[in-house]
Amino acid sequence: MDTRNPDETEQPGTAVNPDRRDFLNALAGAAFAVAAVGSIAVTVEYLSPNVLFEPPTNFRIGPPENFALDSVTYLPEQQVYIVREPAGFTVISAICTHLGCITQWSEDINMIACPCHGSRFRKNGSVEHGPAPSPLPHFLIGLTSDGNLTVDKLTIVPPTQVFKA
Amino acid sequence: MSASLQSTLKGFCNNRVWRSIFRRAPARTNRTRSIAIFGNLFLHALPVKVREKSLRVRATYYLGSFSFFLFVVLTLTGIMLMFYYHPAAPKAYNDMKDLRFVVSEGIFLRNLHRLAAQAMVLAVFWHMFHVFYRGGYKPPHEFNWVIGVVLLLLTLFLSYTGYLLPWDQLAFWAITVGTNIISYIPILGKPTRFLLLGGHEIGENALLRFFVLHCVILPLAMIVLIALHFWRIQKDGGLTIRESDERK
């Protein structure tokens, strides 16, 4: 059914007015689409928190003397292992690369073990057996001018990189 | 019934208040019964007449109705539990313990909610298998089958979001593992996990988000889709009747 105003169709066959209607419809449709995409974008933005009350990713762990030679120290708040070997220090993530459970250093088997699905890692973070798909990442460790070790969990370093303190 | 009781009842129904609520006289013919269903806000989505064969226990085992009944039980017990539950760490865990050991009838309501939730997952799966083996996904029921699949997913999401709320070790590690599975989705996985948890790890934000999903967003989606699901059964011409049913 043609619901157009008779005034608009005074000159049949020119097809000027239907074009204008199509154009305005497309314009309105585009405006609604932009508004819809914008609403979704600001909703996602609103739902992404800007401030998080989580443990810092960059932290001090005290002077090197605190860690005995050939020891593995677990820091519960930061969820990392500080490994000190004759070659130097390495810092390894304590979060299992399989599904995110907290692993445990086991002195008896000289291994890092995950309680959830049985993954095992060696002291250098490499996988002894699965289901973990990848080794535990190593984090950057350094020394401040006043003699404190610092760890940066946002910087992942190759497992061969050892910090000589 | 004695004559005096009947006249009392008649007087009860025959006054301004009653007639202002119920717009029609009692339905006594097929036509007025149909009109009563059509004209009722709550019943108009349901069929006025059904085939006798679709009322047989074997036709459905009432699995859909049973799933819906469990959803109603879960809604009612869930609302009751919300009166004593704060979605905040570590209060949530203490509230759960209080519900079990301090609040009158708390342990009954909590266990009813938990068991009904587990039963609902079973009932929805069973309903789905039954519909599948009867060919209920075939035309003209394809769209209602798709709604049913979404309802199954909503049931699982409700089950999953409810799992975190007791805020105990089981809840914490189950959600740790579950949300890490989400982060394996290519590209979108990690942002989805971040939005779902409101952070990088499971904390207060995650508990509150799961609470809102569990108590508001998912149940509302569920109610809308359940209504659509019931209405489509009628619009698609009733339940699937197999040829083997017809021959009997």
CSV table of N, CA and C in Angstrom, one decimal, chain B residues 43-188:
chain,number,residue,atom,x,y,z
B,43,LEU,N,-2.5,-16.7,30.8
B,43,LEU,CA,-2.8,-18.0,30.1
B,43,LEU,C,-2.8,-17.9,28.6
B,44,HIS,N,-2.9,-16.6,28.1
B,44,HIS,CA,-3.1,-16.5,26.6
B,44,HIS,C,-2.0,-17.1,25.8
B,45,ALA,N,-0.8,-17.3,26.3
B,45,ALA,CA,0.3,-17.9,25.6
B,45,ALA,C,0.1,-19.4,25.5
B,46,LEU,N,-0.8,-20.0,26.3
B,46,LEU,CA,-1.0,-21.4,26.3
B,46,LEU,C,-2.1,-21.8,25.4
B,47,PRO,N,-2.1,-23.1,24.9
B,47,PRO,CA,-3.1,-23.5,24.0
B,47,PRO,C,-4.5,-23.6,24.7
B,48,VAL,N,-5.5,-23.4,23.9
B,48,VAL,CA,-6.9,-23.5,24.4
B,48,VAL,C,-7.3,-25.0,24.4
B,49,LYS,N,-6.8,-25.7,23.4
B,49,LYS,CA,-7.1,-27.1,23.3
B,49,LYS,C,-5.8,-27.9,23.0
B,50,VAL,N,-5.6,-29.1,23.5
B,50,VAL,CA,-4.5,-29.9,23.1
B,50,VAL,C,-5.0,-31.3,22.7
B,51,ARG,N,-4.2,-31.9,21.9
B,51,ARG,CA,-4.6,-33.3,21.5
B,51,ARG,C,-4.4,-34.2,22.7
B,52,GLU,N,-5.3,-35.2,22.8
B,52,GLU,CA,-5.3,-36.1,23.9
B,52,GLU,C,-3.9,-36.8,24.0
B,53,LYS,N,-3.3,-37.1,22.8
B,53,LYS,CA,-2.1,-37.9,22.7
B,53,LYS,C,-0.9,-37.1,23.3
B,54,SER,N,-1.0,-35.7,23.2
B,54,SER,CA,0.1,-35.0,23.8
B,54,SER,C,0.0,-34.8,25.3
B,55,LEU,N,-1.1,-35.3,25.9
B,55,LEU,CA,-1.3,-35.3,27.3
B,55,LEU,C,-0.8,-36.6,28.0
B,56,ARG,N,-0.5,-37.6,27.1
B,56,ARG,CA,0.0,-38.9,27.7
B,56,ARG,C,1.3,-38.7,28.4
B,57,VAL,N,1.6,-39.4,29.4
B,57,VAL,CA,2.8,-39.3,30.1
B,57,VAL,C,4.0,-39.6,29.2
B,58,ARG,N,3.8,-40.6,28.3
B,58,ARG,CA,4.9,-41.0,27.5
B,58,ARG,C,5.2,-39.9,26.4
B,59,ALA,N,4.3,-39.0,26.1
B,59,ALA,CA,4.6,-38.0,25.1
B,59,ALA,C,5.6,-37.1,25.5
B,60,THR,N,5.7,-36.7,26.8
B,60,THR,CA,6.7,-35.7,27.3
B,60,THR,C,7.4,-36.1,28.6
B,61,TYR,N,6.8,-37.1,29.3
B,61,TYR,CA,7.2,-37.4,30.7
B,61,TYR,C,7.1,-36.1,31.5
B,62,TYR,N,6.5,-35.1,31.1
B,62,TYR,CA,6.3,-33.8,31.7
B,62,TYR,C,7.7,-33.2,32.1
B,63,LEU,N,8.7,-33.5,31.3
B,63,LEU,CA,10.1,-33.0,31.6
B,63,LEU,C,10.2,-31.5,31.5
B,64,GLY,N,9.6,-30.9,30.5
B,64,GLY,CA,9.6,-29.5,30.4
B,64,GLY,C,8.9,-28.8,31.5
B,65,SER,N,7.7,-29.3,31.9
B,65,SER,CA,7.0,-28.8,33.0
B,65,SER,C,7.8,-28.9,34.3
B,66,PHE,N,8.5,-30.1,34.4
B,66,PHE,CA,9.2,-30.3,35.6
B,66,PHE,C,10.4,-29.3,35.7
B,67,SER,N,11.1,-29.1,34.6
B,67,SER,CA,12.2,-28.1,34.5
B,67,SER,C,11.6,-26.7,35.0
B,68,PHE,N,10.4,-26.4,34.4
B,68,PHE,CA,9.8,-25.1,34.8
B,68,PHE,C,9.5,-25.0,36.3
B,69,PHE,N,8.9,-26.1,36.8
B,69,PHE,CA,8.6,-26.2,38.2
B,69,PHE,C,9.9,-25.9,39.0
B,70,LEU,N,11.0,-26.6,38.6
B,70,LEU,CA,12.2,-26.4,39.4
B,70,LEU,C,12.7,-25.0,39.3
B,71,PHE,N,12.5,-24.3,38.1
B,71,PHE,CA,12.9,-22.9,38.0
B,71,PHE,C,12.1,-22.0,38.9
B,72,VAL,N,10.8,-22.3,39.1
B,72,VAL,CA,10.0,-21.6,40.0
B,72,VAL,C,10.5,-21.8,41.5
B,73,VAL,N,10.8,-23.1,41.8
B,73,VAL,CA,11.3,-23.4,43.2
B,73,VAL,C,12.6,-22.6,43.4
B,74,LEU,N,13.5,-22.6,42.4
B,74,LEU,CA,14.8,-21.9,42.5
B,74,LEU,C,14.6,-20.4,42.7
B,75,THR,N,13.6,-19.8,41.9
B,75,THR,CA,13.4,-18.4,42.0
B,75,THR,C,12.9,-18.1,43.5
B,76,LEU,N,12.0,-18.9,44.0
B,76,LEU,CA,11.4,-18.6,45.3
B,76,LEU,C,12.5,-18.8,46.4
B,77,THR,N,13.2,-19.9,46.4
B,77,THR,CA,14.2,-20.1,47.4
B,77,THR,C,15.4,-19.1,47.2
B,78,GLY,N,15.7,-18.8,46.0
B,78,GLY,CA,16.8,-17.8,45.8
B,78,GLY,C,16.4,-16.5,46.3
B,79,ILE,N,15.2,-16.0,46.2
B,79,ILE,CA,14.8,-14.7,46.7
B,79,ILE,C,14.9,-14.8,48.3
B,80,MET,N,14.4,-15.9,48.8
B,80,MET,CA,14.5,-16.1,50.3
B,80,MET,C,16.0,-16.0,50.8
B,81,LEU,N,16.9,-16.7,50.1
B,81,LEU,CA,18.3,-16.7,50.5
B,81,LEU,C,18.9,-15.3,50.4
B,82,MET,N,18.4,-14.5,49.4
B,82,MET,CA,19.0,-13.1,49.3
B,82,MET,C,18.7,-12.2,50.5
B,83,PHE,N,17.8,-12.6,51.3
B,83,PHE,CA,17.5,-11.8,52.5
B,83,PHE,C,18.6,-11.8,53.5
B,84,TYR,N,19.4,-12.9,53.4
B,84,TYR,CA,20.5,-13.1,54.4
B,84,TYR,C,21.9,-13.1,53.8
B,85,TYR,N,22.0,-12.8,52.5
B,85,TYR,CA,23.3,-13.0,51.8
B,85,TYR,C,23.8,-11.7,51.3
B,86,HIS,N,25.1,-11.4,51.7
B,86,HIS,CA,25.8,-10.2,51.2
B,86,HIS,C,26.8,-10.6,50.2
B,87,PRO,N,26.8,-10.1,49.0
B,87,PRO,CA,27.8,-10.5,48.0
B,87,PRO,C,29.2,-9.8,48.2
B,88,ALA,N,29.8,-10.0,49.3
B,88,ALA,CA,31.0,-9.3,49.6
B,88,ALA,C,32.0,-10.3,50.3
B,89,ALA,N,33.3,-10.1,50.0
B,89,ALA,CA,34.2,-11.0,50.7
B,89,ALA,C,34.8,-10.4,52.0
B,90,PRO,N,34.9,-11.1,53.1
B,90,PRO,CA,34.6,-12.5,53.2
B,90,PRO,C,33.2,-12.8,53.8
B,91,LYS,N,32.3,-11.7,53.8
B,91,LYS,CA,31.0,-11.8,54.4
B,91,LYS,C,30.2,-12.9,53.8
B,92,ALA,N,30.3,-13.1,52.5
B,92,ALA,CA,29.5,-14.1,51.8
B,92,ALA,C,29.7,-15.5,52.4
B,93,TYR,N,30.9,-15.8,52.7
B,93,TYR,CA,31.1,-17.2,53.3
B,93,TYR,C,30.5,-17.3,54.6
B,94,ASN,N,30.6,-16.2,55.5
B,94,ASN,CA,30.0,-16.3,56.8
B,94,ASN,C,28.4,-16.3,56.7
B,95,ASP,N,27.9,-15.6,55.7
B,95,ASP,CA,26.4,-15.6,55.5
B,95,ASP,C,26.0,-17.0,55.1
B,96,MET,N,26.8,-17.7,54.3
B,96,MET,CA,26.4,-19.0,53.9
B,96,MET,C,26.5,-20.0,55.1
B,97,LYS,N,27.5,-19.8,56.0
B,97,LYS,CA,27.6,-20.6,57.2
B,97,LYS,C,26.4,-20.3,58.1
B,98,ASP,N,26.0,-19.0,58.2
B,98,ASP,CA,24.9,-18.6,59.0
B,98,ASP,C,23.6,-19.2,58.5
B,99,LEU,N,23.4,-19.2,57.2
B,99,LEU,CA,22.2,-19.8,56.6
B,99,LEU,C,22.2,-21.3,57.0
B,100,ARG,N,23.3,-21.9,57.1
B,100,ARG,CA,23.3,-23.4,57.4
B,100,ARG,C,23.1,-23.6,58.9
B,101,PHE,N,23.7,-22.8,59.8
B,101,PHE,CA,23.7,-23.1,61.2
B,101,PHE,C,22.9,-22.2,62.1
B,102,VAL,N,22.6,-21.0,61.7
B,102,VAL,CA,22.0,-20.0,62.6
B,102,VAL,C,20.6,-19.7,62.2
B,103,VAL,N,20.3,-19.4,60.9
B,103,VAL,CA,19.0,-18.9,60.4
B,103,VAL,C,18.0,-20.0,60.5
B,104,SER,N,16.8,-19.7,61.0
B,104,SER,CA,15.8,-20.8,61.1
B,104,SER,C,15.4,-21.2,59.6
B,105,GLU,N,15.3,-22.4,59.4
B,105,GLU,CA,14.9,-23.0,58.1
B,105,GLU,C,16.0,-22.6,57.0
B,106,GLY,N,17.1,-22.0,57.4
B,106,GLY,CA,18.1,-21.6,56.5
B,106,GLY,C,18.7,-22.8,55.7
B,107,ILE,N,19.0,-23.8,56.5
B,107,ILE,CA,19.7,-25.0,55.9
B,107,ILE,C,18.7,-25.7,54.9
B,108,PHE,N,17.4,-25.7,55.3
B,108,PHE,CA,16.4,-26.3,54.4
B,108,PHE,C,16.4,-25.5,53.0
B,109,LEU,N,16.3,-24.1,53.1
B,109,LEU,CA,16.2,-23.3,51.9
B,109,LEU,C,17.4,-23.5,51.1
B,110,ARG,N,18.6,-23.4,51.7
B,110,ARG,CA,19.9,-23.5,51.0
B,110,ARG,C,20.0,-24.8,50.3
B,111,ASN,N,19.7,-25.9,51.0
B,111,ASN,CA,19.8,-27.2,50.4
B,111,ASN,C,18.7,-27.4,49.3
B,112,LEU,N,17.5,-26.9,49.5
B,112,LEU,CA,16.5,-27.0,48.5
B,112,LEU,C,17.0,-26.2,47.2
B,113,HIS,N,17.6,-25.1,47.4
B,113,HIS,CA,18.1,-24.3,46.2
B,113,HIS,C,19.2,-25.1,45.5
B,114,ARG,N,20.1,-25.6,46.3
B,114,ARG,CA,21.2,-26.3,45.7
B,114,ARG,C,20.8,-27.6,45.0
B,115,LEU,N,19.9,-28.4,45.6
B,115,LEU,CA,19.5,-29.7,45.0
B,115,LEU,C,18.6,-29.4,43.8
B,116,ALA,N,17.7,-28.4,44.0
B,116,ALA,CA,16.8,-28.1,42.8
B,116,ALA,C,17.7,-27.6,41.6
B,117,ALA,N,18.8,-26.9,41.9
B,117,ALA,CA,19.6,-26.4,40.8
B,117,ALA,C,20.2,-27.6,40.1
B,118,GLN,N,20.7,-28.6,40.9
B,118,GLN,CA,21.3,-29.8,40.3
B,118,GLN,C,20.2,-30.6,39.5
B,119,ALA,N,19.1,-30.7,40.1
B,119,ALA,CA,18.0,-31.4,39.5
B,119,ALA,C,17.6,-30.7,38.2
B,120,MET,N,17.6,-29.4,38.2
B,120,MET,CA,17.2,-28.6,37.0
B,120,MET,C,18.1,-28.9,35.8
B,121,VAL,N,19.4,-28.9,36.1
B,121,VAL,CA,20.4,-29.2,35.0
B,121,VAL,C,20.1,-30.6,34.5
B,122,LEU,N,19.8,-31.6,35.3
B,122,LEU,CA,19.5,-32.9,34.9
B,122,LEU,C,18.2,-32.9,34.1
B,123,ALA,N,17.2,-32.2,34.6
B,123,ALA,CA,15.8,-32.2,34.0
B,123,ALA,C,15.9,-31.6,32.6
B,124,VAL,N,16.6,-30.5,32.5
B,124,VAL,CA,16.7,-29.8,31.2
B,124,VAL,C,17.4,-30.7,30.2
B,125,PHE,N,18.5,-31.3,30.6
B,125,PHE,CA,19.2,-32.2,29.7
B,125,PHE,C,18.3,-33.4,29.3
B,126,TRP,N,17.6,-34.0,30.2
B,126,TRP,CA,16.7,-35.1,29.9
B,126,TRP,C,15.6,-34.7,29.0
B,127,HIS,N,15.0,-33.5,29.2
B,127,HIS,CA,14.0,-32.9,28.4
B,127,HIS,C,14.5,-32.8,27.0
B,128,MET,N,15.8,-32.3,26.9
B,128,MET,CA,16.4,-32.1,25.5
B,128,MET,C,16.6,-33.4,24.8
B,129,PHE,N,17.1,-34.4,25.5
B,129,PHE,CA,17.3,-35.7,24.9
B,129,PHE,C,16.0,-36.3,24.4
B,130,HIS,N,14.9,-36.1,25.3
B,130,HIS,CA,13.6,-36.7,24.9
B,130,HIS,C,13.1,-36.0,23.7
B,131,VAL,N,13.2,-34.7,23.7
B,131,VAL,CA,12.7,-33.9,22.5
B,131,VAL,C,13.5,-34.3,21.3
B,132,PHE,N,14.8,-34.5,21.4
B,132,PHE,CA,15.6,-34.9,20.3
B,132,PHE,C,15.2,-36.2,19.7
B,133,TYR,N,15.0,-37.2,20.6
B,133,TYR,CA,14.7,-38.6,20.1
B,133,TYR,C,13.3,-38.7,19.6
B,134,ARG,N,12.4,-37.7,19.9
B,134,ARG,CA,11.1,-37.7,19.3
B,134,ARG,C,11.1,-36.9,18.0
B,135,GLY,N,12.2,-36.3,17.6
B,135,GLY,CA,12.3,-35.5,16.4
B,135,GLY,C,11.7,-34.1,16.6
B,136,GLY,N,11.7,-33.6,17.8
B,136,GLY,CA,11.0,-32.4,18.1
B,136,GLY,C,11.8,-31.2,17.6
B,137,TYR,N,13.0,-31.4,17.0
B,137,TYR,CA,13.8,-30.3,16.4
B,137,TYR,C,13.4,-30.0,15.0
B,138,LYS,N,12.5,-30.9,14.4
B,138,LYS,CA,12.2,-30.8,13.0
B,138,LYS,C,11.2,-29.8,12.7
B,139,PRO,N,11.1,-29.3,11.5
B,139,PRO,CA,10.1,-28.3,11.1
B,139,PRO,C,8.7,-28.8,11.5
B,140,PRO,N,7.8,-27.9,12.0
B,140,PRO,CA,8.0,-26.5,12.2
B,140,PRO,C,8.5,-26.1,13.6
B,141,HIS,N,9.3,-27.0,14.2
B,141,HIS,CA,9.7,-26.7,15.6
B,141,HIS,C,11.1,-26.2,15.7
B,142,GLU,N,11.8,-25.9,14.5
B,142,GLU,CA,13.3,-25.6,14.6
B,142,GLU,C,13.6,-24.5,15.5
B,143,PHE,N,12.8,-23.4,15.4
B,143,PHE,CA,13.1,-22.2,16.1
B,143,PHE,C,12.9,-22.4,17.6
B,144,ASN,N,11.9,-23.2,18.0
B,144,ASN,CA,11.7,-23.5,19.4
B,144,ASN,C,12.8,-24.3,19.9
B,145,TRP,N,13.4,-25.2,19.1
B,145,TRP,CA,14.5,-26.0,19.5
B,145,TRP,C,15.7,-25.1,19.8
B,146,VAL,N,15.9,-24.1,18.9
B,146,VAL,CA,17.0,-23.2,19.2
B,146,VAL,C,16.8,-22.4,20.5
B,147,ILE,N,15.6,-22.0,20.7
B,147,ILE,CA,15.3,-21.3,22.0
B,147,ILE,C,15.7,-22.3,23.2
B,148,GLY,N,15.3,-23.5,23.0
B,148,GLY,CA,15.6,-24.5,24.0
B,148,GLY,C,17.1,-24.7,24.3
B,149,VAL,N,17.9,-24.6,23.2
B,149,VAL,CA,19.3,-24.8,23.4
B,149,VAL,C,19.8,-23.6,24.2
B,150,VAL,N,19.3,-22.4,23.9
B,150,VAL,CA,19.7,-21.2,24.6
B,150,VAL,C,19.3,-21.3,26.1
B,151,LEU,N,18.1,-21.9,26.3
B,151,LEU,CA,17.7,-22.1,27.7
B,151,LEU,C,18.6,-23.0,28.4
B,152,LEU,N,19.0,-24.1,27.7
B,152,LEU,CA,20.0,-25.0,28.3
B,152,LEU,C,21.3,-24.3,28.7
B,153,LEU,N,21.8,-23.4,27.8
B,153,LEU,CA,23.0,-22.7,28.1
B,153,LEU,C,22.8,-21.7,29.3
B,154,LEU,N,21.6,-21.1,29.3
B,154,LEU,CA,21.3,-20.2,30.5
B,154,LEU,C,21.3,-20.9,31.8
B,155,THR,N,20.7,-22.2,31.7
B,155,THR,CA,20.6,-23.0,32.9
B,155,THR,C,22.0,-23.3,33.4
B,156,LEU,N,22.9,-23.6,32.4
B,156,LEU,CA,24.3,-23.9,32.8
B,156,LEU,C,25.0,-22.7,33.4
B,157,PHE,N,24.8,-21.5,32.7
B,157,PHE,CA,25.4,-20.3,33.2
B,157,PHE,C,24.9,-19.9,34.6
B,158,LEU,N,23.6,-20.1,34.8
B,158,LEU,CA,23.0,-19.9,36.2
B,158,LEU,C,23.7,-20.8,37.2
B,159,SER,N,23.9,-22.1,36.8
B,159,SER,CA,24.5,-23.0,37.7
B,159,SER,C,25.9,-22.6,38.0
B,160,TYR,N,26.6,-22.2,37.0
B,160,TYR,CA,28.0,-21.8,37.1
B,160,TYR,C,28.2,-20.5,38.0
B,161,THR,N,27.4,-19.5,37.7
B,161,THR,CA,27.5,-18.3,38.5
B,161,THR,C,27.1,-18.5,39.9
B,162,GLY,N,26.1,-19.4,40.1
B,162,GLY,CA,25.7,-19.6,41.5
B,162,GLY,C,26.8,-20.4,42.3
B,163,TYR,N,27.7,-21.1,41.6
B,163,TYR,CA,28.7,-21.9,42.2
B,163,TYR,C,29.7,-21.0,43.0
B,164,LEU,N,29.9,-19.8,42.5
B,164,LEU,CA,30.9,-18.9,43.2
B,164,LEU,C,30.4,-18.3,44.5
B,165,LEU,N,29.1,-18.2,44.6
B,165,LEU,CA,28.5,-17.4,45.7
B,165,LEU,C,28.8,-17.9,47.1
B,166,PRO,N,28.9,-19.2,47.4
B,166,PRO,CA,29.2,-19.6,48.8
B,166,PRO,C,30.6,-19.1,49.2
B,167,TRP,N,31.5,-18.7,48.2
B,167,TRP,CA,32.8,-18.1,48.5
B,167,TRP,C,33.7,-19.1,49.3
B,168,ASP,N,33.6,-20.4,49.1
B,168,ASP,CA,34.5,-21.3,49.8
B,168,ASP,C,35.6,-21.8,48.8
B,169,GLN,N,36.4,-22.7,49.3
B,169,GLN,CA,37.5,-23.1,48.4
B,169,GLN,C,37.1,-23.7,47.1
B,170,LEU,N,36.0,-24.6,47.3
B,170,LEU,CA,35.5,-25.3,46.1
B,170,LEU,C,35.1,-24.3,45.0
B,171,ALA,N,34.3,-23.2,45.5
B,171,ALA,CA,33.8,-22.2,44.6
B,171,ALA,C,35.0,-21.4,44.0
B,172,PHE,N,35.9,-21.0,44.8
B,172,PHE,CA,37.1,-20.2,44.3
B,172,PHE,C,37.8,-20.9,43.2
B,173,TRP,N,38.2,-22.2,43.4
B,173,TRP,CA,39.0,-22.9,42.5
B,173,TRP,C,38.2,-23.3,41.2
B,174,ALA,N,36.9,-23.6,41.4
B,174,ALA,CA,36.1,-24.0,40.3
B,174,ALA,C,36.0,-22.8,39.3
B,175,ILE,N,35.8,-21.6,39.9
B,175,ILE,CA,35.7,-20.4,39.1
B,175,ILE,C,37.1,-20.0,38.5
B,176,THR,N,38.2,-20.3,39.2
B,176,THR,CA,39.5,-20.1,38.7
B,176,THR,C,39.7,-20.9,37.4
B,177,VAL,N,39.4,-22.2,37.6
B,177,VAL,CA,39.6,-23.1,36.4
B,177,VAL,C,38.6,-22.7,35.3
B,178,GLY,N,37.4,-22.4,35.6
B,178,GLY,CA,36.4,-22.1,34.6
B,178,GLY,C,36.7,-20.9,33.8
B,179,THR,N,37.1,-19.8,34.5
B,179,THR,CA,37.4,-18.6,33.8
B,179,THR,C,38.7,-18.7,33.0
B,180,ASN,N,39.6,-19.5,33.5
B,180,ASN,CA,40.8,-19.8,32.7
B,180,ASN,C,40.5,-20.5,31.4
B,181,ILE,N,39.5,-21.4,31.5
B,181,ILE,CA,39.1,-22.0,30.2
B,181,ILE,C,38.6,-21.0,29.2
B,182,ILE,N,37.8,-20.0,29.8
B,182,ILE,CA,37.3,-18.9,28.9
B,182,ILE,C,38.4,-18.2,28.2
B,183,SER,N,39.6,-18.0,29.0
B,183,SER,CA,40.7,-17.2,28.4
B,183,SER,C,41.4,-17.9,27.3
B,184,TYR,N,41.1,-19.2,27.1
B,184,TYR,CA,41.7,-19.9,26.0
B,184,TYR,C,41.0,-19.6,24.6
B,185,ILE,N,39.8,-18.9,24.7
B,185,ILE,CA,39.2,-18.4,23.4
B,185,ILE,C,40.1,-17.5,22.7
B,186,PRO,N,40.3,-17.7,21.4
B,186,PRO,CA,41.3,-16.9,20.7
B,186,PRO,C,40.8,-15.4,20.7
B,187,ILE,N,41.7,-14.5,20.9
B,187,ILE,CA,41.6,-13.0,20.8
B,187,ILE,C,40.6,-12.5,21.9
B,188,LEU,N,39.3,-13.0,21.9
B,188,LEU,CA,38.4,-12.4,22.9
B,188,LEU,C,38.5,-13.0,24.3
